[in-house]
Coordinates of C-alpha atoms and ligand atoms in Angstrom, one line a residue:
X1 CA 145.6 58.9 71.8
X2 CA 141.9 58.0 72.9
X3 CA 140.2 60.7 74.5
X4 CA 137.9 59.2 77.4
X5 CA 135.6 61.8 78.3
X6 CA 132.9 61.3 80.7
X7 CA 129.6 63.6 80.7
X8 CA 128.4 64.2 84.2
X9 CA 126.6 66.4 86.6
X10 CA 124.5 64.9 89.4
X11 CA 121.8 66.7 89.0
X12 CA 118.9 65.2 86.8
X13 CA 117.6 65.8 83.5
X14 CA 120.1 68.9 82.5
X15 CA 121.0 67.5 79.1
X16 CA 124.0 64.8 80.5
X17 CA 122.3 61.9 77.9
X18 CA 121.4 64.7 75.1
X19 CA 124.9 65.5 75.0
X20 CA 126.7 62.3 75.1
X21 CA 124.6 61.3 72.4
X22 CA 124.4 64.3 70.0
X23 CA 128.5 64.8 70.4
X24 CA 129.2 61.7 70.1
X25 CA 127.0 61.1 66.7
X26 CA 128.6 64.6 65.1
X27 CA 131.9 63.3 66.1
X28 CA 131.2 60.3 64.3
X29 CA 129.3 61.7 61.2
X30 CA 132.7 63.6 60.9
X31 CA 135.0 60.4 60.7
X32 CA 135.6 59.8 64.3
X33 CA 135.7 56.5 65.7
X34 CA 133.5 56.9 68.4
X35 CA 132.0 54.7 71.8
X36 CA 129.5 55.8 73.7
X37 CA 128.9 53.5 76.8
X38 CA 126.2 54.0 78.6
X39 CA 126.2 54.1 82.3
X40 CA 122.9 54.9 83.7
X41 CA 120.1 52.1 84.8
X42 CA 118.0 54.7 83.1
X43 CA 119.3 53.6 79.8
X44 CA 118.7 56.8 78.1
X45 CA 121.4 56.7 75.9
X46 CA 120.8 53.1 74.7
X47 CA 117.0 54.0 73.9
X48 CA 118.0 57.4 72.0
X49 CA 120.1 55.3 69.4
X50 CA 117.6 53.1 69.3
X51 CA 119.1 49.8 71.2
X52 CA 117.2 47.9 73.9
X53 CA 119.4 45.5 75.7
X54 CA 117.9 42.1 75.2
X55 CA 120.9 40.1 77.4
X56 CA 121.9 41.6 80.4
X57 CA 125.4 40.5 80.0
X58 CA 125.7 42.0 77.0
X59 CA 125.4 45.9 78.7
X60 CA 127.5 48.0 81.1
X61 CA 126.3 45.6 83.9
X62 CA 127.8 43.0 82.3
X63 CA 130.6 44.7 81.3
X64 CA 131.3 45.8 85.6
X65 CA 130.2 42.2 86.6
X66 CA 132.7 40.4 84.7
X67 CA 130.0 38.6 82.2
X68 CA 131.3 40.4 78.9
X69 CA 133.7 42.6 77.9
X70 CA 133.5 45.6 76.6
X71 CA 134.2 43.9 72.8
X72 CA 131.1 41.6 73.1
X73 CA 129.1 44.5 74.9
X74 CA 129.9 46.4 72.1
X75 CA 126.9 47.4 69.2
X76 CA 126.5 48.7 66.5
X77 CA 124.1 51.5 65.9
X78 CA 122.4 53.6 62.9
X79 CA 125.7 55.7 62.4
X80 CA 129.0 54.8 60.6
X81 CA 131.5 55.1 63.2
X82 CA 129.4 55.2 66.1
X83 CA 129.3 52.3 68.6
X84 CA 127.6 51.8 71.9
X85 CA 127.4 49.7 75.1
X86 CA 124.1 50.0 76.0
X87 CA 122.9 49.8 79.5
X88 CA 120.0 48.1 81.2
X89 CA 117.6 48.4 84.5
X90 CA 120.7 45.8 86.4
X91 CA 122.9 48.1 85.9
X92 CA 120.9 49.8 89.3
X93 CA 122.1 46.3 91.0
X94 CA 125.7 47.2 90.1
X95 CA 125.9 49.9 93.1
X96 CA 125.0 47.7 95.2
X97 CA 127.4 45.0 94.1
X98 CA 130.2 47.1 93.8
X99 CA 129.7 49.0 96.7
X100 CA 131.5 46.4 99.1
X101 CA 134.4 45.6 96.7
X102 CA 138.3 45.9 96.6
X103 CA 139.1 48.2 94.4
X104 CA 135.3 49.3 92.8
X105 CA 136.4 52.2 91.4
X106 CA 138.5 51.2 89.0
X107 CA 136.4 47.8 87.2
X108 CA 135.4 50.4 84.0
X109 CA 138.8 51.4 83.6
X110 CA 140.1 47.6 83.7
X111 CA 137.4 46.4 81.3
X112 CA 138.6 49.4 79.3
X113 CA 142.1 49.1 79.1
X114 CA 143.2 47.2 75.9
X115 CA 139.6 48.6 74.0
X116 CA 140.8 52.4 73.6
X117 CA 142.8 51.5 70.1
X118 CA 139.9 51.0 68.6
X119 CA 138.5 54.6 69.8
X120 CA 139.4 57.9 68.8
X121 CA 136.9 58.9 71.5
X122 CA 134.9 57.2 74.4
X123 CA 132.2 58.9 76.1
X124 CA 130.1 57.9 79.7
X125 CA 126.7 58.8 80.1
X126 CA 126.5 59.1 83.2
X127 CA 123.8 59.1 85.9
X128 CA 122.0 62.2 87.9
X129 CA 124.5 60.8 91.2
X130 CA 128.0 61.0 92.6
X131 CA 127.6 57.3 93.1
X132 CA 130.0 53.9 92.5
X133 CA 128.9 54.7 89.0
X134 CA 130.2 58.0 88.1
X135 CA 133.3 57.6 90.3
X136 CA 134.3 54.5 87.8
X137 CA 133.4 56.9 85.0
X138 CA 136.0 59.8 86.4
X139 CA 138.7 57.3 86.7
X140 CA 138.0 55.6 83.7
X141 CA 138.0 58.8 81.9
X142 CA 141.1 61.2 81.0
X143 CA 138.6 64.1 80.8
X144 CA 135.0 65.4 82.2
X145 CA 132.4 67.5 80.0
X146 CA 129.9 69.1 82.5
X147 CA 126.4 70.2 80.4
X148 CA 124.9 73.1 83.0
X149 CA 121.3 73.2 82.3
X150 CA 120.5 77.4 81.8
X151 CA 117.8 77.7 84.1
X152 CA 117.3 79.4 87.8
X153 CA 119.6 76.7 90.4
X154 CA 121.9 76.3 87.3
X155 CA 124.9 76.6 89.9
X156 CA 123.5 74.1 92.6
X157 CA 125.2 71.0 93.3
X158 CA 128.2 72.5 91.0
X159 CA 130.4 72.7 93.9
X160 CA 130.1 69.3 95.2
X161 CA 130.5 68.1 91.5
X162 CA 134.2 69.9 91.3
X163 CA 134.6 68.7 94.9
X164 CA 134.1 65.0 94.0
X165 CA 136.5 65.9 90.6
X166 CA 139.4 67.1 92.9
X167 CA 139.1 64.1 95.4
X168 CA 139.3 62.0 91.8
X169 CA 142.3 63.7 91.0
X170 CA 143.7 63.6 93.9
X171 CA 143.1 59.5 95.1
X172 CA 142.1 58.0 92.1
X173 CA 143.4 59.8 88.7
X174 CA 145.7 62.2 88.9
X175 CA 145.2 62.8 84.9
X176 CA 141.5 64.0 84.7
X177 CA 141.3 66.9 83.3
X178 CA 138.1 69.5 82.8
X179 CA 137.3 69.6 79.6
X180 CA 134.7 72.1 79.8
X181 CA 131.0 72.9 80.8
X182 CA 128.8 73.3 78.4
X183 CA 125.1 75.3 79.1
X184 CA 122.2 73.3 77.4
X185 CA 118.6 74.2 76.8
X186 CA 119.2 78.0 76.4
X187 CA 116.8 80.2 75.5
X188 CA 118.3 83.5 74.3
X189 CA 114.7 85.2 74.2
X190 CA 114.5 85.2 78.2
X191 CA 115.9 87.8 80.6
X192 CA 116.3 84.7 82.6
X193 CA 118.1 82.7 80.0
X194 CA 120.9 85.3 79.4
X195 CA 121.1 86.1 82.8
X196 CA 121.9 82.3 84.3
X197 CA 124.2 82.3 80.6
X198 CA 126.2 85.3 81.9
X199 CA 126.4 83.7 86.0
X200 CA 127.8 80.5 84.3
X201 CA 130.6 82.3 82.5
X202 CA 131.2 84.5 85.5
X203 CA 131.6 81.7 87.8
X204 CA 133.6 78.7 85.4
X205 CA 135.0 81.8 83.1
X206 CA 136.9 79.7 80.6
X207 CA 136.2 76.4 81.3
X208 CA 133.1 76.9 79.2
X209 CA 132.2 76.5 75.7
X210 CA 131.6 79.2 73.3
X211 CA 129.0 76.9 71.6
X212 CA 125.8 77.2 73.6
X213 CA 122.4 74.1 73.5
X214 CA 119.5 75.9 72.6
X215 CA 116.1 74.7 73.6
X216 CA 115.1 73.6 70.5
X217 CA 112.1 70.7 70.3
X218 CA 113.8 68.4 67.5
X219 CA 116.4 68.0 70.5
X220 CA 113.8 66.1 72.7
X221 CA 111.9 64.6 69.7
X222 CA 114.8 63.0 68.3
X223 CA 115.6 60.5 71.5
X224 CA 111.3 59.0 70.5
X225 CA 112.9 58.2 67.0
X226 CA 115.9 56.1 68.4
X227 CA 118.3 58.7 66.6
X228 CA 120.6 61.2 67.4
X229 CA 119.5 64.8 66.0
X230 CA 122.0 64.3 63.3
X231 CA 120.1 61.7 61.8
X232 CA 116.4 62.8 62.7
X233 CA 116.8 66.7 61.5
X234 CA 120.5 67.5 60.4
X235 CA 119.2 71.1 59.5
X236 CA 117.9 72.1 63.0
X237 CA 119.3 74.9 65.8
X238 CA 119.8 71.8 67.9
X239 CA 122.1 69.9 65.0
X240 CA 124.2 72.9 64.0
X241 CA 124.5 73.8 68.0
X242 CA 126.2 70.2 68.7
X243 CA 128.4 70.5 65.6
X244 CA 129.7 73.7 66.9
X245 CA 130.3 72.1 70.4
X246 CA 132.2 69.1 68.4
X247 CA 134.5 71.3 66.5
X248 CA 135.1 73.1 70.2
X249 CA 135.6 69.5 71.6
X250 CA 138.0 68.8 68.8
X251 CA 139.8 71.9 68.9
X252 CA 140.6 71.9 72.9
X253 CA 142.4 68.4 72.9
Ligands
LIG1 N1 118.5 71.5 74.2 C1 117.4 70.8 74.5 N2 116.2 71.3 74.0 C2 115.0 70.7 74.4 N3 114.9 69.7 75.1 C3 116.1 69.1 75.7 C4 117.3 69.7 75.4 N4 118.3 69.0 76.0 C5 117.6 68.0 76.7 N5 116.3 68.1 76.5 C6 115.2 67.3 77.1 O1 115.3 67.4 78.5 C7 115.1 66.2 79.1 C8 116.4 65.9 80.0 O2 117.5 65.8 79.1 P1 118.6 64.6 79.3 O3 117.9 63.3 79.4 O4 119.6 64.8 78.2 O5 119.2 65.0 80.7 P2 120.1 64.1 81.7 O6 120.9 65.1 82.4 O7 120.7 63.0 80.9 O8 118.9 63.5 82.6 P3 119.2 62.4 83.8 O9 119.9 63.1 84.9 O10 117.9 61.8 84.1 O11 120.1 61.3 83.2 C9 114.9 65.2 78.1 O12 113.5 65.0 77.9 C10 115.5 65.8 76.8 O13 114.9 65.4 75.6
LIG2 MG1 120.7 61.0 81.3

């Protein structure tokens, strides 16, 4: 069965796109069939492997609008196995179109449905909100991956973020599952560091990984390169860290 996981935290720039991209690329380096759909106007995602949307239709927007679907949306990119819909500035306009309609939660899931076989895994980018946008990715998804960035308001905003995951589970898909949290940009050489580490574990205890994201600069050089860190330096602390965190993914299904 496809596992649909979606990587979210509203709050911005804790490592959401870094790990979407970098999981999904070791998954696929190891054999995976993998889509990573991008769901952020930023378009992060998109730009780290490289792909600029030229046609609108042919991006998540498109994909929620009705224009494409998610087949035709679908690219290729530098990695065997690894496919992406990219994403583009409209998708911002999406919010606003989907905010009024029937039913706007579940339009990702819809254009989904019938796409999975093709999968062995699916992952949303999300974006830094608890908008229209992330709510389609929750129900859309069978399972939420939740990168904590290790620094001093780790914690903030994490209680509204399992709020909005309960009221999911509750309303809109009762089958959404944590699959775990995951602390990113770690630096083991700071009291700081090991401190907010040890708070996260206190507080989420076994919902998070072993497999910790150290701050390593091939990590945040590798997005300027259009490749994922596999492919720009597959010998880095960065690479080896989101290999361990893919065998983790693998091994809790
Ligand atoms: N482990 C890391 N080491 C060094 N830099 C990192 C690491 N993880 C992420 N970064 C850098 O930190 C910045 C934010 O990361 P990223 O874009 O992945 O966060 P995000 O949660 O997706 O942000 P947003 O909320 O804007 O979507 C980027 O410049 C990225 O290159
Ligand atoms: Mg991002």
């Amino acid at each position: 069965m496809t596992r649909v996981i979606a990587v979210t935290n509203q709050k911005g720039g804790v490592g959401k796109t870094t790990t979407a991209v970098n999981l999904a690329a070791c998954l696929a380096e190891a054999g995976f069939d993998v889509l990573l759909l991008d769901m952020d106007p930023q378009a992060n995602a998109s730009a780290g492997l490289g792909v600029r949307a030229e046609d609108p239709r042919l991006t998540s927007y498109g994909v929620l609008g009705g224009a494409a679907g998610i087949a035709e949306a679908t690219t290729a990119t530098a990695v065997e196995h690894l496919s992406l819909v990219p994403a583009c500035a409209d998708l911002a306009g999406a919010v606003v179109e989907l905010a009024n309609a029937d039913g706007n939660e579940y339009v990702l899931e819809y254009a989904l449905a019938g796409h999975l076989a093709s999968y062995d895994f699916v992952f949303i980018d999300c974006p830094p909100s608890l908008g229209v946008l992330t709510i389609n990715a929750l129900v859309a998804a069978r399972e939420v991956l939740v990168p904590v960035q290790a620094e001093y308001y780790a914690l903030e905003g994490l209680a509204a973020l399992l709020e909005t995951i309960s009221l999911v589970q509750e309303h809109l898909n009762p089958e959404l599952a944590m699959l775990g949290v995951v602390v990113t940009m770690y630096d083991g050489r700071t009291r700081l560091g090991r401190e907010v580490a040890g708070e996260v574990r206190a507080h989420l205890g076994e919902h998070v990984f072993e497999s910790v994201i150290p701050r390593n600069v091939r990590l945040s050089e590798a997005p300027s390169h259009g490749l994922p860190i596999s492919r720009y330096d597959a010998t880095c602390a960065g690479s080896d860290a989101y290999f361990d965190l893919a065998k983790e993914v693998v091994s809790r299904d």
